[in-house]
Tab-separated table of C-alpha atoms in Angstrom:
chain	number	residue	atom	x	y	z
P	1	UNK	CA	1.901	22.090	-7.107
P	2	UNK	CA	0.137	19.427	-9.165
P	3	UNK	CA	2.387	16.624	-10.382
P	4	UNK	CA	0.960	15.990	-13.813
P	5	UNK	CA	3.067	12.931	-14.639
P	6	UNK	CA	1.847	10.819	-11.694
P	7	UNK	CA	-0.357	7.927	-12.813
P	8	UNK	CA	-0.674	6.055	-9.494
P	9	UNK	CA	-0.493	6.639	-5.744
P	10	UNK	CA	0.097	3.542	-3.621
P	11	UNK	CA	-1.899	4.310	-0.479
P	12	UNK	CA	-1.371	0.987	1.323
P	13	UNK	CA	2.109	-0.337	0.599
P	14	UNK	CA	3.390	-3.538	2.240
P	15	UNK	CA	5.325	-3.221	5.507
P	16	UNK	CA	8.545	-3.571	3.506
P	17	UNK	CA	7.662	-1.487	0.455
P	18	UNK	CA	11.096	-1.602	-1.142
P	19	UNK	CA	10.342	-4.814	-3.014
P	20	UNK	CA	7.789	-2.917	-5.113
P	21	UNK	CA	10.229	-0.156	-6.073
P	22	UNK	CA	10.567	0.643	-9.757
P	23	UNK	CA	11.997	3.461	-11.845
P	24	UNK	CA	9.787	6.552	-11.665
P	25	UNK	CA	8.777	5.941	-8.032
P	26	UNK	CA	9.119	8.353	-5.132
P	27	UNK	CA	8.572	7.702	-1.449
P	28	UNK	CA	5.918	10.058	-0.089
P	29	UNK	CA	5.947	11.240	3.532
P	30	UNK	CA	5.177	14.911	4.197
P	31	UNK	CA	5.690	15.844	0.548
P	32	UNK	CA	6.555	19.454	1.368
P	33	UNK	CA	9.400	19.508	-1.155
P	34	UNK	CA	7.999	16.867	-3.494
P	35	UNK	CA	4.979	19.022	-4.323
P	36	UNK	CA	6.900	22.301	-4.422
P	37	UNK	CA	8.675	21.855	-7.768
P	38	UNK	CA	7.990	19.954	-11.015
P	39	UNK	CA	8.973	16.268	-10.905
P	40	UNK	CA	8.762	15.237	-14.572
P	41	UNK	CA	10.640	11.971	-14.046
P	42	UNK	CA	8.089	10.589	-11.543
P	43	UNK	CA	5.221	8.245	-12.379
P	44	UNK	CA	4.181	6.807	-9.022
P	45	UNK	CA	4.097	7.867	-5.349
P	46	UNK	CA	4.324	5.341	-2.506
P	47	UNK	CA	2.779	6.673	0.723
P	48	UNK	CA	4.987	5.765	3.690
P	49	UNK	CA	2.730	7.434	6.267
P	50	UNK	CA	0.248	4.571	5.864
P	51	UNK	CA	2.755	2.198	7.484
P	52	UNK	CA	2.076	3.655	10.945
P	53	UNK	CA	5.638	3.837	12.227
P	54	UNK	CA	5.919	5.035	15.841
P	55	UNK	CA	6.987	8.680	15.660
P	56	UNK	CA	8.914	8.924	18.931
P	57	UNK	CA	10.038	6.190	21.336
P	58	UNK	CA	12.115	7.372	24.331
P	59	UNK	CA	13.868	4.641	26.328
P	60	UNK	CA	16.871	4.123	28.576
P	61	UNK	CA	18.919	3.565	25.426
P	62	UNK	CA	17.995	6.938	23.952
P	63	UNK	CA	15.422	8.322	21.556
P	64	UNK	CA	14.110	6.489	18.493
P	65	UNK	CA	12.532	8.754	15.872
P	66	UNK	CA	10.458	7.214	13.111
P	67	UNK	CA	11.341	8.679	9.729
P	68	UNK	CA	7.716	9.781	9.204
P	69	UNK	CA	7.612	11.670	12.529
P	70	UNK	CA	6.400	15.208	11.844
P	71	UNK	CA	8.300	18.289	12.899
P	72	UNK	CA	5.291	19.247	15.026
P	73	UNK	CA	5.449	15.951	16.953
P	74	UNK	CA	9.168	16.345	17.553
P	75	UNK	CA	8.758	19.943	18.704
P	76	UNK	CA	6.052	19.007	21.200
P	77	UNK	CA	7.967	16.093	22.714
P	78	UNK	CA	8.495	16.634	26.446
P	79	UNK	CA	11.641	14.963	27.746
P	80	UNK	CA	12.700	15.007	31.378
P	81	UNK	CA	15.565	13.677	33.446
P	82	UNK	CA	19.277	14.131	32.764
P	83	UNK	CA	19.067	14.606	28.991
P	84	UNK	CA	20.706	18.036	28.973
P	85	UNK	CA	20.806	18.202	25.175
P	86	UNK	CA	17.055	17.594	24.754
P	87	UNK	CA	16.344	21.321	24.125
P	88	UNK	CA	18.348	21.001	20.902
P	89	UNK	CA	15.379	19.107	19.422
P	90	UNK	CA	13.185	22.202	19.716
P	91	UNK	CA	15.977	24.537	18.690
P	92	UNK	CA	16.437	22.553	15.489
P	93	UNK	CA	12.720	22.623	14.712
P	94	UNK	CA	12.784	26.391	15.121
P	95	UNK	CA	15.589	26.617	12.554
P	96	UNK	CA	13.214	25.556	9.758
P	97	UNK	CA	12.358	28.045	7.044
P	98	UNK	CA	8.718	26.950	7.269
P	99	UNK	CA	5.343	27.959	8.674
P	100	UNK	CA	3.488	26.094	11.408
P	101	UNK	CA	1.317	24.560	8.680
P	102	UNK	CA	4.371	22.982	7.100
P	103	UNK	CA	5.442	21.650	10.527
P	104	UNK	CA	2.236	19.596	10.591
P	105	UNK	CA	3.220	17.770	7.395
P	106	UNK	CA	7.003	17.920	7.043
P	107	UNK	CA	8.818	14.901	8.453
P	108	UNK	CA	12.143	14.389	10.170
P	109	UNK	CA	13.129	11.741	7.648
P	110	UNK	CA	12.091	13.849	4.695
P	111	UNK	CA	14.296	16.723	5.788
P	112	UNK	CA	17.243	14.380	6.242
P	113	UNK	CA	16.775	12.635	2.891
P	114	UNK	CA	16.489	15.961	1.049
P	115	UNK	CA	20.088	16.452	2.207
P	116	UNK	CA	20.119	20.205	1.724
P	117	UNK	CA	22.905	22.128	3.506
P	118	UNK	CA	20.400	23.961	5.724
P	119	UNK	CA	18.434	20.864	6.795
P	120	UNK	CA	18.099	21.356	10.584
P	121	UNK	CA	17.217	17.708	11.230
P	122	UNK	CA	20.608	16.875	9.755
P	123	UNK	CA	22.266	19.353	12.126
P	124	UNK	CA	20.442	17.904	15.117
P	125	UNK	CA	21.133	14.259	14.381
P	126	UNK	CA	24.788	14.729	13.469
P	127	UNK	CA	25.429	16.809	16.597
P	128	UNK	CA	23.702	14.164	18.753
P	129	UNK	CA	25.700	11.287	17.220
P	130	UNK	CA	22.637	9.582	15.759
P	131	UNK	CA	22.561	6.554	13.513
P	132	UNK	CA	20.119	5.951	10.661
P	133	UNK	CA	18.542	2.589	9.873
P	134	UNK	CA	18.106	2.175	6.115
P	135	UNK	CA	15.891	-0.422	4.425
P	136	UNK	CA	17.095	-1.625	1.041
P	137	UNK	CA	14.866	-2.683	-1.832
P	138	UNK	CA	16.062	-6.301	-1.469
P	139	UNK	CA	14.775	-6.499	2.121
P	140	UNK	CA	18.127	-6.056	3.847
P	141	UNK	CA	18.960	-3.180	6.164
P	142	UNK	CA	22.036	-1.272	7.162
P	143	UNK	CA	22.993	1.299	9.772
P	144	UNK	CA	24.777	4.519	8.815
P	145	UNK	CA	26.179	7.212	11.094
P	146	UNK	CA	24.315	10.484	10.638
P	147	UNK	CA	27.633	12.223	10.033
P	148	UNK	CA	28.296	9.977	7.019
P	149	UNK	CA	24.852	10.076	5.377
P	150	UNK	CA	24.918	13.417	3.550
P	151	UNK	CA	27.718	13.601	0.990
P	152	UNK	CA	26.994	16.980	-0.638
P	153	UNK	CA	24.329	19.494	-1.577
P	154	UNK	CA	21.188	17.389	-2.185
P	155	UNK	CA	23.303	14.203	-2.195
P	156	UNK	CA	23.439	11.257	0.190
P	157	UNK	CA	24.289	7.563	0.399
P	158	UNK	CA	20.783	6.226	-0.356
P	159	UNK	CA	20.633	3.654	-3.139
P	160	UNK	CA	17.628	3.525	-5.515
P	161	UNK	CA	14.620	2.193	-3.614
P	162	UNK	CA	16.313	2.508	-0.222
P	163	UNK	CA	14.291	3.998	2.657
P	164	UNK	CA	15.286	5.822	5.818
P	165	UNK	CA	13.315	3.861	8.408
P	166	UNK	CA	14.335	5.430	11.702
P	167	UNK	CA	16.824	7.633	13.535
P	168	UNK	CA	18.379	6.526	16.835
P	169	UNK	CA	19.901	9.107	19.181
P	170	UNK	CA	21.925	7.508	22.007
P	171	UNK	CA	21.203	8.499	25.591
P	172	UNK	CA	24.893	9.260	26.158
P	173	UNK	CA	24.746	12.027	23.541
P	174	UNK	CA	21.529	13.417	25.005
P	175	UNK	CA	23.228	13.689	28.405
P	176	UNK	CA	25.920	16.000	27.051
P	177	UNK	CA	26.181	19.699	27.642
P	178	UNK	CA	25.387	21.639	24.492
P	179	UNK	CA	25.227	25.092	22.984
P	180	UNK	CA	24.565	26.440	19.524
P	181	UNK	CA	25.002	29.426	17.250
P	182	UNK	CA	22.907	30.220	14.196
P	183	UNK	CA	23.072	33.055	11.683
P	184	UNK	CA	20.412	33.967	9.122
P	185	UNK	CA	19.898	37.091	7.051
P	186	UNK	CA	16.385	37.476	8.495
P	187	UNK	CA	14.935	36.293	11.802
P	188	UNK	CA	12.936	33.481	10.214
P	189	UNK	CA	15.153	33.014	7.185
P	190	UNK	CA	17.253	30.142	5.911
P	191	UNK	CA	20.303	29.438	8.042
P	192	UNK	CA	23.524	30.842	6.638
P	193	UNK	CA	25.416	28.863	9.282
P	194	UNK	CA	24.166	26.542	12.036
P	195	UNK	CA	26.748	25.346	14.570
P	196	UNK	CA	26.197	23.005	17.531
P	197	UNK	CA	28.746	22.056	20.173
P	198	UNK	CA	28.539	19.266	22.744
P	199	UNK	CA	30.681	18.281	25.690
P	200	UNK	CA	30.688	15.141	27.831
P	201	UNK	CA	29.761	15.787	31.489
P	202	UNK	CA	32.798	16.157	33.775
P	203	UNK	CA	35.069	16.303	30.737
P	204	UNK	CA	36.956	18.937	28.756
P	205	UNK	CA	36.309	17.425	25.344
P	206	UNK	CA	34.597	19.255	22.501
P	207	UNK	CA	32.570	18.146	19.482
P	208	UNK	CA	31.701	20.861	17.003
P	209	UNK	CA	29.138	20.326	14.224
P	210	UNK	CA	29.002	22.840	11.354
P	211	UNK	CA	26.101	22.835	8.891
P	212	UNK	CA	24.098	25.152	6.609
P	213	UNK	CA	27.271	26.969	5.598
P	214	UNK	CA	28.822	23.761	4.304
P	215	UNK	CA	27.791	21.413	1.494
P	216	UNK	CA	27.822	18.500	3.939
P	217	UNK	CA	27.876	18.291	7.736
P	218	UNK	CA	31.290	18.876	9.283
P	219	UNK	CA	32.037	17.386	12.682
P	220	UNK	CA	35.260	18.369	14.462
P	221	UNK	CA	36.205	16.549	17.674
P	222	UNK	CA	38.803	17.323	20.316
P	223	UNK	CA	39.730	15.125	23.288
P	224	UNK	CA	40.626	18.257	25.269
P	225	UNK	CA	39.428	21.820	24.874
P	226	UNK	CA	41.649	23.387	22.179
P	227	UNK	CA	43.152	26.816	22.423
P	228	UNK	CA	41.995	29.508	20.026
P	229	UNK	CA	44.789	28.886	17.524
P	230	UNK	CA	44.221	25.124	17.367
P	231	UNK	CA	40.480	25.518	16.957
P	232	UNK	CA	40.822	28.069	14.173
P	233	UNK	CA	43.447	25.898	12.529
P	234	UNK	CA	41.047	22.939	12.276
P	235	UNK	CA	38.390	25.138	10.672
P	236	UNK	CA	40.850	26.763	8.274
P	237	UNK	CA	42.102	23.309	7.244
P	238	UNK	CA	38.714	22.334	5.824
P	239	UNK	CA	38.712	22.055	2.007
P	240	UNK	CA	37.753	25.251	0.182
P	241	UNK	CA	34.984	23.486	-1.713
P	242	UNK	CA	33.169	22.438	1.472
P	243	UNK	CA	31.882	25.989	2.015
P	244	UNK	CA	28.484	26.574	0.441
P	245	UNK	CA	27.839	29.487	-1.916
P	246	UNK	CA	24.318	30.845	-2.432
P	247	UNK	CA	22.419	34.147	-2.001
P	248	UNK	CA	22.423	33.666	1.788
P	249	UNK	CA	26.198	33.921	2.030
P	250	UNK	CA	29.513	33.584	0.258
P	251	UNK	CA	32.022	30.898	1.262
P	252	UNK	CA	34.235	33.626	2.738
P	253	UNK	CA	31.384	34.953	4.871
P	254	UNK	CA	30.492	31.494	6.114
P	255	UNK	CA	34.105	30.719	6.987
P	256	UNK	CA	34.260	33.983	8.941
P	257	UNK	CA	31.082	33.057	10.843
P	258	UNK	CA	32.424	29.596	11.622
P	259	UNK	CA	35.635	31.022	13.058
P	260	UNK	CA	33.739	33.618	15.108
P	261	UNK	CA	31.102	31.270	16.520
P	262	UNK	CA	33.606	28.520	17.270
P	263	UNK	CA	35.692	30.893	19.374
P	264	UNK	CA	32.572	32.091	21.205
P	265	UNK	CA	31.697	28.493	22.000
P	266	UNK	CA	35.249	27.670	23.083
P	267	UNK	CA	35.195	30.557	25.544
P	268	UNK	CA	31.738	29.584	26.781
P	269	UNK	CA	32.672	25.946	27.392
P	270	UNK	CA	36.041	26.797	28.899
P	271	UNK	CA	34.362	29.103	31.366
P	272	UNK	CA	36.612	32.014	30.410
P	273	UNK	CA	35.303	35.572	30.416
P	274	UNK	CA	35.614	37.049	26.930
């Protein structure tokens, strides 16, 4: 879609572009959402892809993902060693409601900053205990836990002019056992519910991340594997208004899915035959 109100595109911003931020600006990365709907309040686009941030940097500490890393680059990353949860990166890419052409443009950071309930990069980074590095317009930076970044449907903690610079996934989280459940009305459709569970090696703990069916990511943790009643009780105790309501599912349906999938995962991790 043409954005008829745009009067300028900044193709070569400074390394710290926040200082140039003004009302009517938008950061441009993949632009897959930006160009999909009218943006009458915008006057200028600032192209972050020109800054040349490294897309993916694996190290002993974990995995650093540049905010402008494309979904295609993330999907094609080959990780070896003891990072048992590494397949979740591909699984999350496959949860996109998008064609391969969109994968070539859409960015990890863009999906996170859109902060939609079904954003699979949000699911992935919350489940893998990531942190986000944010650059403020005044040149300062702060670190925010992925689980605390999204506050509601299309809402997050970013201040005006603030940029998501990178995502850091710790190696300890990547070493965890994991499993997932996802429901959509069609095979390639938007997720009605996307649930990821992780467990520390040689432990009986459980971390359960619920997204797509909720207005913000929900992360439930247990030091020991709960029984069925305790697990259901934690899910039922979530506020009623946390369950998302749209044509892909009612809050009641999504709550039912969360209960069902959580019990499946509990049985799977506990090694009990259903």
